[in-house]
XYZ file of C-alpha atoms in Angstrom:
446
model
C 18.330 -46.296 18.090
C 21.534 -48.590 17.975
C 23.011 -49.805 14.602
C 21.739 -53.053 15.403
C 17.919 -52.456 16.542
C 18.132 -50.394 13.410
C 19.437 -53.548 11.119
C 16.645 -55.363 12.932
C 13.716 -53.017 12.101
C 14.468 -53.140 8.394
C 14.985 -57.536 8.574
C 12.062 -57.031 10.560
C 9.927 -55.139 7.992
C 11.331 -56.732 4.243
C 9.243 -59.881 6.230
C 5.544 -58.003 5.603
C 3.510 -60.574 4.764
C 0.706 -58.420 3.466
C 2.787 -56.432 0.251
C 2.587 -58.338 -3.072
C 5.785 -58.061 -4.934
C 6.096 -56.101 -8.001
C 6.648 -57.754 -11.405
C 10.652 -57.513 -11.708
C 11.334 -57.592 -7.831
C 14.391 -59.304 -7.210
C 12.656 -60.281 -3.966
C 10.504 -62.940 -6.412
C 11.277 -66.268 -6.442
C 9.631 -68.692 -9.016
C 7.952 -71.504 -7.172
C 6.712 -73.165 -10.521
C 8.331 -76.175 -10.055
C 7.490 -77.181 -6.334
C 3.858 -75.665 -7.263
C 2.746 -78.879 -9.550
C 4.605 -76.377 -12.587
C 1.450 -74.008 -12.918
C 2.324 -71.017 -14.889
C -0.029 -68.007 -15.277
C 1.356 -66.320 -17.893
C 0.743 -69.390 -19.618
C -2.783 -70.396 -18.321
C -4.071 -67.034 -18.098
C -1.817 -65.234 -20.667
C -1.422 -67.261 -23.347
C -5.185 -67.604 -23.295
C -5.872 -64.147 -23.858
C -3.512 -63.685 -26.585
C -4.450 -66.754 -28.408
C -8.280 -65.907 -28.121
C -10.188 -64.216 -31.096
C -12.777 -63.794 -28.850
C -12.947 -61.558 -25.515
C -12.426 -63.937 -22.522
C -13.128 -64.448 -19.014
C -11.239 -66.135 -16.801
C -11.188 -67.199 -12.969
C -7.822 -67.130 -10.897
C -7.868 -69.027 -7.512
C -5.918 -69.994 -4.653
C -5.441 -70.142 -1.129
C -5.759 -66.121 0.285
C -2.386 -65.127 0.804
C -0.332 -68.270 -1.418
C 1.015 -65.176 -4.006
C -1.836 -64.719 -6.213
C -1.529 -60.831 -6.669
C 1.705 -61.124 -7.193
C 1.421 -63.451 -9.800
C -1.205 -61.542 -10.897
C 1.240 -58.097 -11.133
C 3.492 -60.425 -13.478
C 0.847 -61.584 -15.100
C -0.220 -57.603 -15.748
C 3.649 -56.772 -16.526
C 3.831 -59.853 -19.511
C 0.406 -58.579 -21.093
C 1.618 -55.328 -21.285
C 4.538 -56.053 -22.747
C 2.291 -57.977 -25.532
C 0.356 -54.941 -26.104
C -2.245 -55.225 -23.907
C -3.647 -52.170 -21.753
C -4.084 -53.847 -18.521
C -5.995 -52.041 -15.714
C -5.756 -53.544 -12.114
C -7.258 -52.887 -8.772
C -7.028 -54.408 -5.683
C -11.217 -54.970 -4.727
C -11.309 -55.069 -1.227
C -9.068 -51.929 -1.021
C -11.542 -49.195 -1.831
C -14.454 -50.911 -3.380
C -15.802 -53.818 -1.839
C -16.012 -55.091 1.577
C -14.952 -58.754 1.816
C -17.534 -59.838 5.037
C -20.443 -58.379 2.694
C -20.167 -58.211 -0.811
C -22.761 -58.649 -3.645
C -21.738 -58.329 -8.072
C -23.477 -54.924 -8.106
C -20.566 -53.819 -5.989
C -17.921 -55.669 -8.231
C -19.653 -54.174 -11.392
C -19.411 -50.491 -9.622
C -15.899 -50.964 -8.472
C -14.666 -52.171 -12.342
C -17.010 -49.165 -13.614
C -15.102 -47.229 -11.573
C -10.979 -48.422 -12.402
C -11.871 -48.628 -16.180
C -13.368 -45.206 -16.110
C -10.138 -43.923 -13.977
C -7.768 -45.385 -15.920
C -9.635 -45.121 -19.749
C -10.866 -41.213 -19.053
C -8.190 -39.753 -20.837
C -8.607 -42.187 -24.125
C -12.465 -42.451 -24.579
C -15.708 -40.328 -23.684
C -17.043 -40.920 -20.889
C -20.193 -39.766 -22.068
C -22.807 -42.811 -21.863
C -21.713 -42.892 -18.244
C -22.248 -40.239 -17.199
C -25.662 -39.959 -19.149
C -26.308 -43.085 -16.989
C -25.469 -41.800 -14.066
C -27.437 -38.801 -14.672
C -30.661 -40.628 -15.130
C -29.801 -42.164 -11.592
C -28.286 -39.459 -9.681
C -31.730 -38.308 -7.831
C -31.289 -41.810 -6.659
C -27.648 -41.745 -6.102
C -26.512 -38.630 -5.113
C -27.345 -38.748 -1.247
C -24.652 -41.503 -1.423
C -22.180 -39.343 -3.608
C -22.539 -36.653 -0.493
C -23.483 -33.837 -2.513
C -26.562 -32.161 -3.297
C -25.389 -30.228 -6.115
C -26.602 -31.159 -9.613
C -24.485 -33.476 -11.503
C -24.413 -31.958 -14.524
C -23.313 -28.625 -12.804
C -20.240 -30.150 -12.325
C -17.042 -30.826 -14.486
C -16.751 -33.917 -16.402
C -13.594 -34.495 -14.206
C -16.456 -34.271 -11.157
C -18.835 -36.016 -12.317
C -16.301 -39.143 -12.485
C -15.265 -38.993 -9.501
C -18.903 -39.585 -8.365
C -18.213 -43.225 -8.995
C -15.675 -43.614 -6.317
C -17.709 -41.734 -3.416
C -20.504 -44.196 -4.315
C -17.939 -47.298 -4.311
C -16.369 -45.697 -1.280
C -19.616 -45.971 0.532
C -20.520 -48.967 -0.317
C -17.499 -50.494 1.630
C -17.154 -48.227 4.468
C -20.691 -47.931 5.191
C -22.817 -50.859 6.216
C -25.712 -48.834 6.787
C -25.740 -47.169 3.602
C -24.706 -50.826 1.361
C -27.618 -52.034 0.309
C -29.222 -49.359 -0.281
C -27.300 -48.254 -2.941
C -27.344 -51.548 -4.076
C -31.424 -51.447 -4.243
C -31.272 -48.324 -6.395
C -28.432 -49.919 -8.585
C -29.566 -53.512 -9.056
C -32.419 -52.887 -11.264
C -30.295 -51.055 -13.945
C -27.175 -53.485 -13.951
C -27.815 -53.826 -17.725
C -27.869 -50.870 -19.048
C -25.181 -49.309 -16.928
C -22.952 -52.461 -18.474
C -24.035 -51.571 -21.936
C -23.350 -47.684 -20.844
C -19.846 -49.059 -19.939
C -19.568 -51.205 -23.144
C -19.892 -47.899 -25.355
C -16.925 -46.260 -23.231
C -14.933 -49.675 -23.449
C -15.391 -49.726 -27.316
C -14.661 -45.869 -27.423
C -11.476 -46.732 -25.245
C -10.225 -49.723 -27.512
C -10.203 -47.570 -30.332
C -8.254 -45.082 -28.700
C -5.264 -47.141 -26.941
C -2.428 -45.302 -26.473
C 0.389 -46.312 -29.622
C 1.517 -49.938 -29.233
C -1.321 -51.446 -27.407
C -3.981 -53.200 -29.264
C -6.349 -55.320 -26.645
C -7.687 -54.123 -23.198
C -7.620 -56.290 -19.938
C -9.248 -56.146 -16.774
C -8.279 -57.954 -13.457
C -10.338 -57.747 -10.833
C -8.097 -59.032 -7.755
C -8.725 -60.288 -4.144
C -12.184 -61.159 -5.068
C -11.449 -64.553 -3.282
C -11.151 -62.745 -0.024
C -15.333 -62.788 -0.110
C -16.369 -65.073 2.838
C -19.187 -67.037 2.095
C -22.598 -66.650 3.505
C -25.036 -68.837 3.221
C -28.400 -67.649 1.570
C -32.091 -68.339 2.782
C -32.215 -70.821 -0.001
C -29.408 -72.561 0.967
C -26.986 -71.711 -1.907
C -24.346 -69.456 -1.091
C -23.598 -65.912 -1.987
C -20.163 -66.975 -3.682
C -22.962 -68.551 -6.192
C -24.695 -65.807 -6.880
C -21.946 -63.820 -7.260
C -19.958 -66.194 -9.568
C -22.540 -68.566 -11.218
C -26.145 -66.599 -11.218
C -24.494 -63.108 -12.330
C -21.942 -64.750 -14.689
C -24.008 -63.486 -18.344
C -22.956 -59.899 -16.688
C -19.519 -60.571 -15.007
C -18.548 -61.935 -18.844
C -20.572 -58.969 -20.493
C -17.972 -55.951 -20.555
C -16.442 -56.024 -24.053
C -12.557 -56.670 -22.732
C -11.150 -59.121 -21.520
C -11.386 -60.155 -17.898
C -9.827 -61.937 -14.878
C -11.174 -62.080 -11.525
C -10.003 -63.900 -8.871
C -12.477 -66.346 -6.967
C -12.615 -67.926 -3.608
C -11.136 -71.523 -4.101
C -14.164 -73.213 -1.990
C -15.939 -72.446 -5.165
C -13.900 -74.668 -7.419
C -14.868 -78.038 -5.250
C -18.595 -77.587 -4.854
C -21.163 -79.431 -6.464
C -21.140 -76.410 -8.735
C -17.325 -77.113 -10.083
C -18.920 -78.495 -13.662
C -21.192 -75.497 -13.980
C -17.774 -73.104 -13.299
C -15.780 -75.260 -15.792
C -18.879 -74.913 -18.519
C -19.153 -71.083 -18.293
C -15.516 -69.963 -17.381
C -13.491 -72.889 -18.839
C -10.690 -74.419 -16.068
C -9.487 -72.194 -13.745
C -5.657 -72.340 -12.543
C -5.317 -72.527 -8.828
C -2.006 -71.504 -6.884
C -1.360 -74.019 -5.014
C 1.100 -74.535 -1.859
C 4.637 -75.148 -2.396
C 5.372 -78.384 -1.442
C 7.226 -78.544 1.560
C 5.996 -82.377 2.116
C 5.135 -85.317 0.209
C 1.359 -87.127 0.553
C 3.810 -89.795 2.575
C 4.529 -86.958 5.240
C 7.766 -86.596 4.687
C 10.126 -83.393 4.189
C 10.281 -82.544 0.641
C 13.397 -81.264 0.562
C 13.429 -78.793 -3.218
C 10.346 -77.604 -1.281
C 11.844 -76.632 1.903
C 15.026 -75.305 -0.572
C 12.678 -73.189 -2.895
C 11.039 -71.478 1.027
C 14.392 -70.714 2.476
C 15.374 -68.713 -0.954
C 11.802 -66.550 -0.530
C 13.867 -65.914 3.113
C 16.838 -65.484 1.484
C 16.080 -63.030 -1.007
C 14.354 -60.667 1.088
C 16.991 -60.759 3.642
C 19.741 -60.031 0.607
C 17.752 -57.190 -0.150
C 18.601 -55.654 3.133
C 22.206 -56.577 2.907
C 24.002 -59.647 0.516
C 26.158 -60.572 2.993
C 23.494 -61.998 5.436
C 22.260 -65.250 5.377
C 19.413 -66.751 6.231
C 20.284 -69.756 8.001
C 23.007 -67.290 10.662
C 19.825 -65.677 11.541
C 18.897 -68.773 13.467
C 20.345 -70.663 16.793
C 20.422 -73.659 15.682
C 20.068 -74.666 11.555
C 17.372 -77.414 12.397
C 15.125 -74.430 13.506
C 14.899 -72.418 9.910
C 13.641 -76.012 8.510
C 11.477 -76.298 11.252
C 9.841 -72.613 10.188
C 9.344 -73.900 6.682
C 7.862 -76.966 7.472
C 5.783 -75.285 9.796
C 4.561 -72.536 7.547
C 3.035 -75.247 5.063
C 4.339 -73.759 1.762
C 1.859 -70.774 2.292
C 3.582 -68.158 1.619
C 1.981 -65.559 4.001
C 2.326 -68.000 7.300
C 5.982 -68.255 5.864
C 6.576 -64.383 6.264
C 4.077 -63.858 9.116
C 6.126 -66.379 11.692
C 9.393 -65.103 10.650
C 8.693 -61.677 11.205
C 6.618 -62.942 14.701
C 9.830 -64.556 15.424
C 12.251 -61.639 14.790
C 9.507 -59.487 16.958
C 10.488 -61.784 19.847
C 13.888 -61.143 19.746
C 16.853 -58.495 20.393
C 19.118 -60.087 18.875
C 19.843 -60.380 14.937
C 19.576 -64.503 15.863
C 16.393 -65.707 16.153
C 16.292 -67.826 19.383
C 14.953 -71.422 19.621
C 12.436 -69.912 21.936
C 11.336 -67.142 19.927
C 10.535 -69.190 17.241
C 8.594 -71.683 19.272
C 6.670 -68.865 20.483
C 6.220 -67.221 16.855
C 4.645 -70.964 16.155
C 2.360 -71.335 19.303
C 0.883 -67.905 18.330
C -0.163 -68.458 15.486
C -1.214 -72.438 15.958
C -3.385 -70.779 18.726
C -5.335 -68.502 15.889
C -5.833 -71.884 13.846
C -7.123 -73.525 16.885
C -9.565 -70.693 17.829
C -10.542 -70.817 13.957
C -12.074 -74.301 14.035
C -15.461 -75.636 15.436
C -15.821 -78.622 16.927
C -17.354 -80.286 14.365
C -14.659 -80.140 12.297
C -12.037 -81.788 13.889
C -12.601 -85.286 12.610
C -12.805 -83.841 8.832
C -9.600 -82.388 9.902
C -8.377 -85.667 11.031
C -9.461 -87.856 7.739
C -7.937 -85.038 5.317
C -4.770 -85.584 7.415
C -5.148 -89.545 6.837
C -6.191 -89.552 3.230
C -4.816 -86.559 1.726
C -8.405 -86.056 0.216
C -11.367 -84.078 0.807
C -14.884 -84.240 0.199
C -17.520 -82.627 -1.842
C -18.824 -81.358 1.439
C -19.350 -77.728 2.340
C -17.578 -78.199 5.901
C -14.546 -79.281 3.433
C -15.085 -76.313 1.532
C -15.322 -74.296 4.992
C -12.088 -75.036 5.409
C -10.774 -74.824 2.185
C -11.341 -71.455 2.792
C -10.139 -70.913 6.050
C -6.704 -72.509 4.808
C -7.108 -75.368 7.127
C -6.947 -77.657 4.622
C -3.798 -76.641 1.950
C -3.808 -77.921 -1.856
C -0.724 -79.103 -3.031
C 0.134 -80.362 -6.843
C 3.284 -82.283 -8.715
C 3.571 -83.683 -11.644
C 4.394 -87.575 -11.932
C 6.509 -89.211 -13.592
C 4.460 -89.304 -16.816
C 3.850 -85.718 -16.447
C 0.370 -86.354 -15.317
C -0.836 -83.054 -12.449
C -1.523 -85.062 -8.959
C -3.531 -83.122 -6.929
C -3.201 -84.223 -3.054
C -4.701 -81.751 0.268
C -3.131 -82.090 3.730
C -4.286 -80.115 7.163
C -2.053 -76.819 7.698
C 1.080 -78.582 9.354
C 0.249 -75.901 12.813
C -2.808 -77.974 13.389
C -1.048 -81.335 13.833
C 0.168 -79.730 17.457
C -3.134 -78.946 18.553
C -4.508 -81.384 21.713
C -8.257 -81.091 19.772
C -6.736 -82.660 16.336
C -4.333 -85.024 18.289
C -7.075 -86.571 20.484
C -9.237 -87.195 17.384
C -6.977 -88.323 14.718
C -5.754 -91.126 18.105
C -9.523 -92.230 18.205
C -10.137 -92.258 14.173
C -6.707 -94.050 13.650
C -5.573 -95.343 17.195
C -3.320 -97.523 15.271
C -0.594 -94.898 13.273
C 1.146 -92.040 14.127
C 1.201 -88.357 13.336
């Protein structure tokens, strides 16, 4: 391997789009004020210190716009205010995103709390619980011994071979959930007792316990027999038992959810939830915002300083216009930003990224947006792109989802949050979006 393949490999790999940063990575740059000035340790923190009561709270945002790692700085600032925070990752080992149901989200935070809490708190009620259930369960745990022939230590780790199944085997899934559904209650009052145990036995200087429940967002939405979706019964016909564990809570939900006709019922039961919106790489006028673009080429920058603090960012490219072409191009969203620059550097030998290996980092992944759309969507497509709106629709909220549609925010001049939507900018390139928005609007251009 030469010196310089090897320089490449590590530019090549400080790009991974799919690592959250950290809190304290000097890799983080704060978007707040090309984000409409959002700040979750003020939304989200500030509530849970302030609050007598336990709370509940939903995060959302666009999957892969930096909510986990605002959500590790969000865990980093509560801690440091005396709060025990446990986080998990759900779709890494509990949940699986194509299929998932609240028994399996109850299971999974049954699971982390009892991991993380075993050591301060008896887990005695839970395992009495799972005791009562285990001729039930214990086909799915993989064992046939008898639970309580095993050590406590044993015994917990029962929870995670029954979470573990539940997201690596389909055939198994529901199932386990038909066996669990029917005793949701009292295994949430079963984990109540160990969460009041654990409070009263926080290790010295911590005085509240908090639980995020992250990447819940990735679930895609099904639609149900009855028409309603299962991001509703997850979120709005479960949420008496997603706000009953006695700590307080955070879960992150798919931002579809926050613009359907059930957005007042959300507000009423969970109070407002923040959303992470783009950065703003463009105004609603469709032109280059340029403390946008400035704020993307420092999240290149840093990472590429890691590496080495003499490179720059803008010597990586032939030509300068082509690194504000990349940012434009990525739509302030922050995983397309990192995904085409490190497509880019993989079409490359050199440690300058060519004109042409950029255009072909773009065109690969404008050709995954394309094959994401249907053809009924391409004139909603084209009237987001005119009005900068959506509508209470759930083909809108389709591709909400899908991050075809992007939310930006700024504040006005009177300090007032504008809220505006545009199509991802990789979409304006496609023939299917050009033809339509020429028919819709024959009279303006792109």
């Amino acid at each position: 391997m030469t010196q310089d393949f090897a320089l490449l490999k590590r530019i090549y790999n400080v790009f991974d789009p799919f690592r959250p940063l950290p809190a304290g990575d000097p890799k983080y740059v704060d978007c707040q004020a090309v984000r409409g000035d959002g700040d979750i340790l003020v939304e989200i923190g500030k509530e849970i210190l302030l609050s007598d009561r336990m709370t509940c709270q939903l995060y959302a945002g666009h999957r892969g716009a930096g909510k986990s790692t605002e959500l590790l700085r969000l865990r980093k600032y509560l801690d440091e205010e005396g709060c025990f925070v446990v986080y998990f990752a759900a779709d890494e080992a509990d949940i699986e995103p194509e299929d998932a149901q609240y028994t399996d989200i109850l299971l999974a935070c049954t699971r982390h709390l009892l991991e993380a809490l075993k050591d301060n708190a008896s887990p005695a009620s839970l395992l009495k619980w799972l005791n009562n259930r285990w001729q039930d369960l214990k086909d799915f745990a993989l064992t046939e011994v008898s639970l309580d022939k095993l050590t406590i230590e044993a015994q917990i780790s029962q929870f995670a071979k029954i979470t573990a199944n539940l997201r690596a085997e389909p055939s198994q899934r529901q199932k386990i959930r038909e066996r669990v559904n029917p005793y949701t209650i009292t295994l949430i009052e079963a984990l109540n007792d160990f969460i009041k145990d654990a409070k009263n036995n926080l290790p010295s200087g911590y005085s509240q316990l908090v639980l995020i429940a992250d990447n819940l967002d990735r679930i895609v939405p099904i639609a149900q027999e009855d028409g309603r979706s299962n991001h509703e019964q997850i979120f709005l016909d479960r949420s008496e038992q997603l706000q009953a564990l006695d700590c307080h809570l955070v879960y992150t939900v798919p931002i579809s959810l926050l613009y359907s006709n059930r957005a007042v019922d959300i507000a009423n039961i969970y109070g407002n939830a923040p959303v992470l919106p783009m950065i703003m790489v463009q105004t609603p006028e469709n032109e280059s915002y340029q403390k946008g673009i400035n704020k993307v080429m420092e999240v290149l920058q840093k990472r590429l300083s890691s590496i080495d603090a003499s490179l720059s960012i803008v010597d990586m490219f032939e030509q300068s216009e082509a690194l504000e072409q990349l940012c434009l191009m990525s739509g302030g969203h922050v995983r397309n930003l990192l995904l085409l620059m490190k497509e880019a550097i993989k079409y490359t030998n050199a440690n300058t990224i060519s004109n042409r290996a950029l255009q072909r980092s773009i065109s690969e992944l404008r050709n995954t947006y394309r094959n994401t759309i249907f053809a009924n969507e391409w004139e909603a497509l084209a009237k987001v792109y005119h009005s900068k709106q959506i509508e209470n629709e759930p083909l809108y909220r389709g591709l909400l989802f899908n991050r075809c549609i992007l939310e930006y925010r700024y504040l006005d001049e009177q300090g007032n949050s504008k809220v505006w939507y545009d199509i991802h900018p990789l979409i304006k390139g496609i023939k299917e979006f050009q033809d339509i928005y020429n028919l819709l609007y024959p009279s303006e251009d792109k």
